[in-house]
mmCIF file of C-alpha atoms in Angstrom:
data_model
loop_
_atom_site.group_PDB
_atom_site.id
_atom_site.type_symbol
_atom_site.label_atom_id
_atom_site.label_comp_id
_atom_site.label_asym_id
_atom_site.label_seq_id
_atom_site.Cartn_x
_atom_site.Cartn_y
_atom_site.Cartn_z
ATOM 1 C CA MET F 27 -56.995 71.614 -111.808
ATOM 2 C CA ALA F 28 -55.802 74.761 -113.504
ATOM 3 C CA ASP F 29 -55.448 77.949 -111.517
ATOM 4 C CA VAL F 30 -58.801 79.687 -111.411
ATOM 5 C CA ASN F 31 -59.319 83.296 -110.370
ATOM 6 C CA ILE F 32 -62.600 84.069 -108.636
ATOM 7 C CA TYR F 33 -62.500 87.515 -110.119
ATOM 8 C CA GLU F 34 -59.964 89.109 -112.421
ATOM 9 C CA MET F 35 -59.889 92.700 -113.634
ATOM 10 C CA GLY F 36 -57.621 94.612 -115.932
ATOM 11 C CA GLN F 37 -56.930 98.323 -116.252
ATOM 12 C CA THR F 38 -54.617 100.400 -118.404
ATOM 13 C CA TRP F 39 -52.801 103.362 -116.927
ATOM 14 C CA ASN F 40 -51.694 105.586 -119.796
ATOM 15 C CA ALA F 41 -51.619 109.212 -118.619
ATOM 16 C CA GLY F 42 -48.545 110.451 -116.771
ATOM 17 C CA ALA F 43 -50.380 113.402 -115.185
ATOM 18 C CA THR F 44 -53.183 111.211 -113.785
ATOM 19 C CA ALA F 45 -53.086 109.605 -110.307
ATOM 20 C CA PHE F 46 -54.837 106.281 -110.913
ATOM 21 C CA THR F 47 -56.477 104.062 -108.280
ATOM 22 C CA ALA F 48 -56.828 100.406 -109.198
ATOM 23 C CA ILE F 49 -59.047 99.313 -106.303
ATOM 24 C CA LYS F 50 -61.149 101.727 -104.257
ATOM 25 C CA MET F 51 -63.743 101.108 -101.565
ATOM 26 C CA ASN F 52 -65.333 104.040 -99.749
ATOM 27 C CA VAL F 53 -67.222 102.935 -96.626
ATOM 28 C CA THR F 54 -69.649 105.249 -94.869
ATOM 29 C CA ASP F 55 -69.302 104.184 -91.237
ATOM 30 C CA THR F 56 -72.178 105.395 -89.084
ATOM 31 C CA ALA F 57 -72.099 102.475 -86.657
ATOM 32 C CA SER F 58 -69.825 99.401 -86.576
ATOM 33 C CA ALA F 59 -67.681 97.353 -84.215
ATOM 34 C CA ALA F 60 -64.083 98.475 -83.718
ATOM 35 C CA ALA F 61 -62.880 95.176 -85.214
ATOM 36 C CA SER F 62 -64.619 95.808 -88.549
ATOM 37 C CA HIS F 63 -62.358 95.057 -91.536
ATOM 38 C CA LEU F 64 -61.984 96.895 -94.793
ATOM 39 C CA LEU F 65 -60.175 93.836 -96.140
ATOM 40 C CA ASP F 66 -59.954 90.304 -94.738
ATOM 41 C CA LEU F 67 -58.111 87.483 -96.520
ATOM 42 C CA MET F 68 -58.626 84.052 -94.955
ATOM 43 C CA VAL F 69 -57.497 80.438 -95.305
ATOM 44 C CA ASN F 70 -59.829 77.761 -93.905
ATOM 45 C CA SER F 71 -61.817 80.489 -92.115
ATOM 46 C CA GLY F 72 -58.688 81.850 -90.428
ATOM 47 C CA SER F 73 -57.585 85.440 -91.088
ATOM 48 C CA LYS F 74 -54.142 85.639 -92.677
ATOM 49 C CA PHE F 75 -54.160 89.284 -93.697
ATOM 50 C CA TYR F 76 -56.570 92.084 -92.969
ATOM 51 C CA VAL F 77 -56.911 95.849 -92.823
ATOM 52 C CA ARG F 78 -59.037 97.048 -89.929
ATOM 53 C CA LYS F 79 -61.282 100.095 -90.295
ATOM 54 C CA ASP F 80 -58.908 102.198 -88.168
ATOM 55 C CA GLY F 81 -56.039 101.441 -90.568
ATOM 56 C CA LEU F 82 -54.310 98.692 -88.584
ATOM 57 C CA VAL F 83 -52.729 96.137 -90.917
ATOM 58 C CA TYR F 84 -52.460 92.560 -89.642
ATOM 59 C CA ALA F 85 -50.395 89.694 -91.046
ATOM 60 C CA ALA F 86 -50.542 86.221 -89.490
ATOM 61 C CA ASN F 87 -46.823 85.678 -90.093
ATOM 62 C CA ASN F 88 -43.858 87.901 -90.931
ATOM 63 C CA LEU F 89 -44.626 90.822 -93.212
ATOM 64 C CA THR F 90 -41.834 90.901 -95.799
ATOM 65 C CA THR F 91 -41.226 93.645 -98.350
ATOM 66 C CA GLU F 92 -39.166 93.603 -101.518
ATOM 67 C CA GLY F 93 -36.763 95.961 -99.749
ATOM 68 C CA HIS F 94 -35.864 93.190 -97.267
ATOM 69 C CA VAL F 95 -37.654 94.510 -94.202
ATOM 70 C CA ALA F 96 -39.773 92.100 -92.162
ATOM 71 C CA ILE F 97 -42.036 92.987 -89.232
ATOM 72 C CA GLN F 98 -43.016 90.290 -86.766
ATOM 73 C CA LYS F 99 -46.240 90.766 -84.843
ATOM 74 C CA ASP F 100 -45.396 88.765 -81.690
ATOM 75 C CA ASP F 101 -42.940 91.159 -80.010
ATOM 76 C CA GLY F 102 -42.767 94.033 -82.457
ATOM 77 C CA ALA F 103 -39.508 92.743 -83.957
ATOM 78 C CA VAL F 104 -38.231 94.334 -87.157
ATOM 79 C CA PHE F 105 -35.769 92.320 -89.274
ATOM 80 C CA PHE F 106 -33.427 93.910 -91.820
ATOM 81 C CA GLY F 107 -31.757 92.172 -94.737
ATOM 82 C CA THR F 108 -32.474 88.883 -96.465
ATOM 83 C CA SER F 109 -31.661 86.943 -93.285
ATOM 84 C CA THR F 110 -33.004 87.418 -89.766
ATOM 85 C CA ASP F 111 -29.726 88.155 -87.954
ATOM 86 C CA LEU F 112 -30.289 91.898 -87.453
ATOM 87 C CA VAL F 113 -33.337 92.477 -85.251
ATOM 88 C CA ILE F 114 -34.776 95.570 -83.561
ATOM 89 C CA ARG F 115 -37.178 94.748 -80.740
ATOM 90 C CA ARG F 116 -39.210 96.355 -77.987
ATOM 91 C CA ASP F 117 -37.531 95.367 -74.709
ATOM 92 C CA ALA F 118 -39.919 97.127 -72.347
ATOM 93 C CA ALA F 119 -41.879 100.349 -72.037
ATOM 94 C CA ASN F 120 -39.928 103.141 -73.772
ATOM 95 C CA THR F 121 -37.015 100.743 -74.393
ATOM 96 C CA LEU F 122 -35.646 99.847 -77.832
ATOM 97 C CA ALA F 123 -33.294 96.878 -78.141
ATOM 98 C CA GLN F 124 -31.081 95.385 -80.823
ATOM 99 C CA ARG F 125 -30.742 91.726 -79.848
ATOM 100 C CA ASN F 126 -30.749 88.294 -81.398
ATOM 101 C CA GLY F 127 -30.369 85.568 -78.778
ATOM 102 C CA VAL F 128 -26.723 84.883 -77.879
ATOM 103 C CA ASN F 129 -25.416 86.569 -81.033
ATOM 104 C CA GLY F 130 -23.500 89.767 -80.306
ATOM 105 C CA GLN F 131 -24.854 92.857 -82.045
ATOM 106 C CA GLN F 132 -23.088 95.959 -83.335
ATOM 107 C CA LEU F 133 -24.251 99.474 -84.193
ATOM 108 C CA ASN F 134 -22.153 101.590 -86.577
ATOM 109 C CA ILE F 135 -22.698 105.361 -86.666
ATOM 110 C CA TYR F 136 -20.924 107.000 -89.596
ATOM 111 C CA SER F 137 -19.545 110.510 -89.950
ATOM 112 C CA THR F 138 -18.313 109.794 -93.485
ATOM 113 C CA TYR F 139 -18.956 106.903 -95.881
ATOM 114 C CA THR F 140 -17.679 106.490 -99.418
ATOM 115 C CA ASP F 141 -17.730 102.709 -99.618
ATOM 116 C CA ALA F 142 -16.951 99.658 -97.462
ATOM 117 C CA SER F 143 -13.210 100.487 -97.640
ATOM 118 C CA ASN F 144 -13.400 104.241 -97.031
ATOM 119 C CA TYR F 145 -15.321 105.470 -93.991
ATOM 120 C CA ARG F 146 -15.160 106.959 -90.507
ATOM 121 C CA ARG F 147 -17.474 105.651 -87.798
ATOM 122 C CA ILE F 148 -18.164 104.898 -84.160
ATOM 123 C CA GLU F 149 -18.753 101.221 -83.420
ATOM 124 C CA ILE F 150 -20.934 100.369 -80.416
ATOM 125 C CA TYR F 151 -20.965 96.656 -79.709
ATOM 126 C CA ASN F 152 -21.135 94.141 -76.882
ATOM 127 C CA GLY F 153 -17.408 94.555 -76.150
ATOM 128 C CA GLY F 154 -17.204 98.341 -75.938
ATOM 129 C CA ILE F 155 -17.033 101.508 -78.055
ATOM 130 C CA ILE F 156 -14.431 102.144 -80.759
ATOM 131 C CA LYS F 157 -13.823 104.989 -83.163
ATOM 132 C CA ARG F 158 -12.585 103.481 -86.403
ATOM 133 C CA GLY F 159 -11.646 104.689 -89.864
ATOM 134 C CA ALA F 160 -10.555 103.044 -93.097
ATOM 135 C CA GLY F 161 -9.049 104.349 -96.316
ATOM 136 C CA THR F 162 -9.887 108.013 -96.834
ATOM 137 C CA GLY F 163 -11.771 108.022 -93.519
ATOM 138 C CA ILE F 164 -8.712 107.545 -91.301
ATOM 139 C CA ASP F 165 -7.809 110.517 -89.101
ATOM 140 C CA ASN F 166 -5.871 111.146 -85.899
ATOM 141 C CA THR F 167 -8.832 112.001 -83.684
ATOM 142 C CA VAL F 168 -9.172 109.891 -80.565
ATOM 143 C CA LEU F 169 -12.388 108.461 -79.223
ATOM 144 C CA TYR F 170 -14.046 110.705 -76.655
ATOM 145 C CA LEU F 171 -16.233 109.652 -73.737
ATOM 146 C CA TYR F 172 -18.261 112.798 -73.212
ATOM 147 C CA ASN F 173 -20.999 113.750 -70.772
ATOM 148 C CA VAL F 174 -22.889 116.925 -71.606
ATOM 149 C CA GLY F 175 -24.379 117.116 -68.098
ATOM 150 C CA ALA F 176 -22.840 117.891 -64.729
ATOM 151 C CA GLY F 177 -22.405 114.255 -63.771
ATOM 152 C CA PRO F 178 -19.118 112.363 -64.035
ATOM 153 C CA VAL F 179 -17.961 110.080 -66.812
ATOM 154 C CA THR F 180 -17.645 106.729 -65.067
ATOM 155 C CA ILE F 181 -15.540 103.696 -65.957
ATOM 156 C CA GLY F 182 -16.504 100.394 -64.387
ATOM 157 C CA THR F 183 -16.271 96.632 -64.564
ATOM 158 C CA SER F 184 -18.613 93.865 -63.376
ATOM 159 C CA ASP F 185 -21.422 96.427 -63.167
ATOM 160 C CA THR F 186 -19.430 98.347 -60.532
ATOM 161 C CA GLU F 187 -18.052 101.900 -60.729
ATOM 162 C CA ARG F 188 -14.211 101.980 -60.520
ATOM 163 C CA TRP F 189 -12.936 105.366 -61.754
ATOM 164 C CA LYS F 190 -14.511 108.733 -62.491
ATOM 165 C CA PHE F 191 -13.773 111.865 -64.479
ATOM 166 C CA LEU F 192 -15.598 114.562 -62.520
ATOM 167 C CA ALA F 193 -17.333 117.501 -64.158
ATOM 168 C CA ALA F 194 -14.427 119.776 -63.145
ATOM 169 C CA GLY F 195 -11.981 117.470 -64.929
ATOM 170 C CA HIS F 196 -10.516 115.665 -61.922
ATOM 171 C CA PHE F 197 -9.746 111.949 -62.224
ATOM 172 C CA THR F 198 -10.725 110.080 -59.061
ATOM 173 C CA ALA F 199 -11.334 106.572 -57.798
ATOM 174 C CA ALA F 200 -14.969 105.649 -57.199
ATOM 175 C CA LEU F 201 -14.083 104.347 -53.716
ATOM 176 C CA ASP F 202 -11.459 105.737 -51.343
ATOM 177 C CA ASN F 203 -8.218 103.764 -50.908
ATOM 178 C CA THR F 204 -9.477 100.807 -52.930
ATOM 179 C CA TYR F 205 -8.093 100.687 -56.487
ATOM 180 C CA ASP F 206 -4.481 100.766 -57.769
ATOM 181 C CA ILE F 207 -2.796 102.177 -60.842
ATOM 182 C CA GLY F 208 -0.419 99.542 -62.169
ATOM 183 C CA ALA F 209 0.767 96.487 -60.228
ATOM 184 C CA SER F 210 3.881 95.545 -58.298
ATOM 185 C CA GLY F 211 6.535 94.512 -60.793
ATOM 186 C CA ALA F 212 4.102 94.487 -63.726
ATOM 187 C CA THR F 213 1.855 96.779 -65.812
ATOM 188 C CA ARG F 214 3.476 99.858 -64.232
ATOM 189 C CA PRO F 215 3.253 103.334 -65.765
ATOM 190 C CA ARG F 216 6.755 104.389 -66.790
ATOM 191 C CA GLN F 217 6.837 107.928 -65.381
ATOM 192 C CA LEU F 218 4.495 110.126 -63.401
ATOM 193 C CA PHE F 219 4.648 113.882 -63.968
ATOM 194 C CA LEU F 220 2.945 115.992 -61.304
ATOM 195 C CA GLY F 221 2.430 119.671 -60.647
ATOM 196 C CA PRO F 222 3.657 121.784 -57.698
ATOM 197 C CA SER F 223 3.094 119.261 -54.920
ATOM 198 C CA THR F 224 2.390 115.651 -54.056
ATOM 199 C CA THR F 225 0.424 114.587 -51.010
ATOM 200 C CA ALA F 226 0.594 110.996 -49.807
ATOM 201 C CA HIS F 227 -1.403 109.597 -46.894
ATOM 202 C CA ALA F 228 0.623 106.387 -46.791
ATOM 203 C CA ASN F 229 4.150 105.115 -47.462
ATOM 204 C CA ILE F 230 6.100 106.031 -50.569
ATOM 205 C CA ASN F 231 8.127 102.959 -51.516
ATOM 206 C CA LEU F 232 11.387 103.254 -53.446
ATOM 207 C CA PRO F 233 13.215 100.234 -54.929
ATOM 208 C CA ALA F 234 15.698 98.579 -52.546
ATOM 209 C CA THR F 235 18.463 99.114 -55.122
ATOM 210 C CA GLY F 236 17.357 102.132 -57.052
ATOM 211 C CA VAL F 237 18.992 103.479 -60.177
ATOM 212 C CA ALA F 238 20.173 107.089 -60.103
ATOM 213 C CA PRO F 239 18.823 109.318 -62.868
ATOM 214 C CA THR F 240 21.285 109.763 -65.730
ATOM 215 C CA SER F 241 21.038 113.538 -65.409
ATOM 216 C CA PRO F 242 19.371 114.343 -62.066
ATOM 217 C CA VAL F 243 17.277 117.488 -61.953
ATOM 218 C CA ASP F 244 16.109 119.551 -59.005
ATOM 219 C CA GLY F 245 13.686 117.511 -56.902
ATOM 220 C CA ASP F 246 14.699 113.989 -57.985
ATOM 221 C CA ILE F 247 14.678 111.428 -55.165
ATOM 222 C CA TRP F 248 16.138 107.930 -55.357
ATOM 223 C CA PHE F 249 17.558 105.186 -53.140
ATOM 224 C CA ASP F 250 20.990 103.817 -54.033
ATOM 225 C CA GLY F 251 20.675 100.701 -51.883
ATOM 226 C CA THR F 252 22.304 102.359 -48.865
ATOM 227 C CA ASN F 253 21.205 105.954 -48.610
ATOM 228 C CA LEU F 254 18.421 108.194 -49.850
ATOM 229 C CA LYS F 255 19.510 110.731 -52.472
ATOM 230 C CA ILE F 256 17.835 114.075 -53.123
ATOM 231 C CA GLN F 257 18.806 116.406 -55.937
ATOM 232 C CA ILE F 258 18.605 120.039 -54.818
ATOM 233 C CA GLY F 259 19.621 122.426 -57.543
ATOM 234 C CA ALA F 260 23.025 121.341 -58.885
ATOM 235 C CA ALA F 261 23.886 119.429 -55.688
ATOM 236 C CA THR F 262 23.054 115.848 -54.711
ATOM 237 C CA LYS F 263 22.255 115.556 -51.029
ATOM 238 C CA THR F 264 22.523 112.294 -49.146
ATOM 239 C CA VAL F 265 20.121 111.273 -46.391
ATOM 240 C CA THR F 266 21.791 108.569 -44.337
ATOM 241 C CA VAL F 267 19.497 105.701 -43.451
ATOM 242 C CA ALA F 268 20.241 104.490 -39.915
#
């Protein structure tokens, strides 16, 4: 059977200064149920698409536009692109989520964008935060972790706070006498430069066979395997270890 239209209309729009309306229905609503529909399209007596009198638009399945945006009614999901891999959802009250099952998601926030090879952006993804640039977007600025409030900037692992940058700028451990910087014989910082004084509430361990500085300066301390050496001014003092 050939395709048959129940009703077909035609109209010519031919005036650039005129705002035309192809289909118009003006309902005077003095009394009606809240679920009254201005438009209701059905298949086998089941609504597939309707416009409620309060303006709500309902689609029985995904609502897809030519611009590749789809809205899913079940959980408020919004899909972008021709596939369904990028999804914005409502996680909970006042909570927006970008998630798609076990697939890691990434959010790129651009400061400059010329094309896919020339940009500067912050990447927020399931592995961390990176500042990245390419082509003309590369610069020498480092990534900042910044807190505009009075609270600290906290670094943690396994959902546990480990280190903190306090509002005054001090770098502290989250727990007293718990975490180390570097490890014995591995992953050690090369040198530590400190200000006027150093306070230690435990032992200071020097290598059993230390290496003397090539050009000792005032304040250097080292262990030569037998005695403790201290550089005071131009003189090297020896502290005999009993």
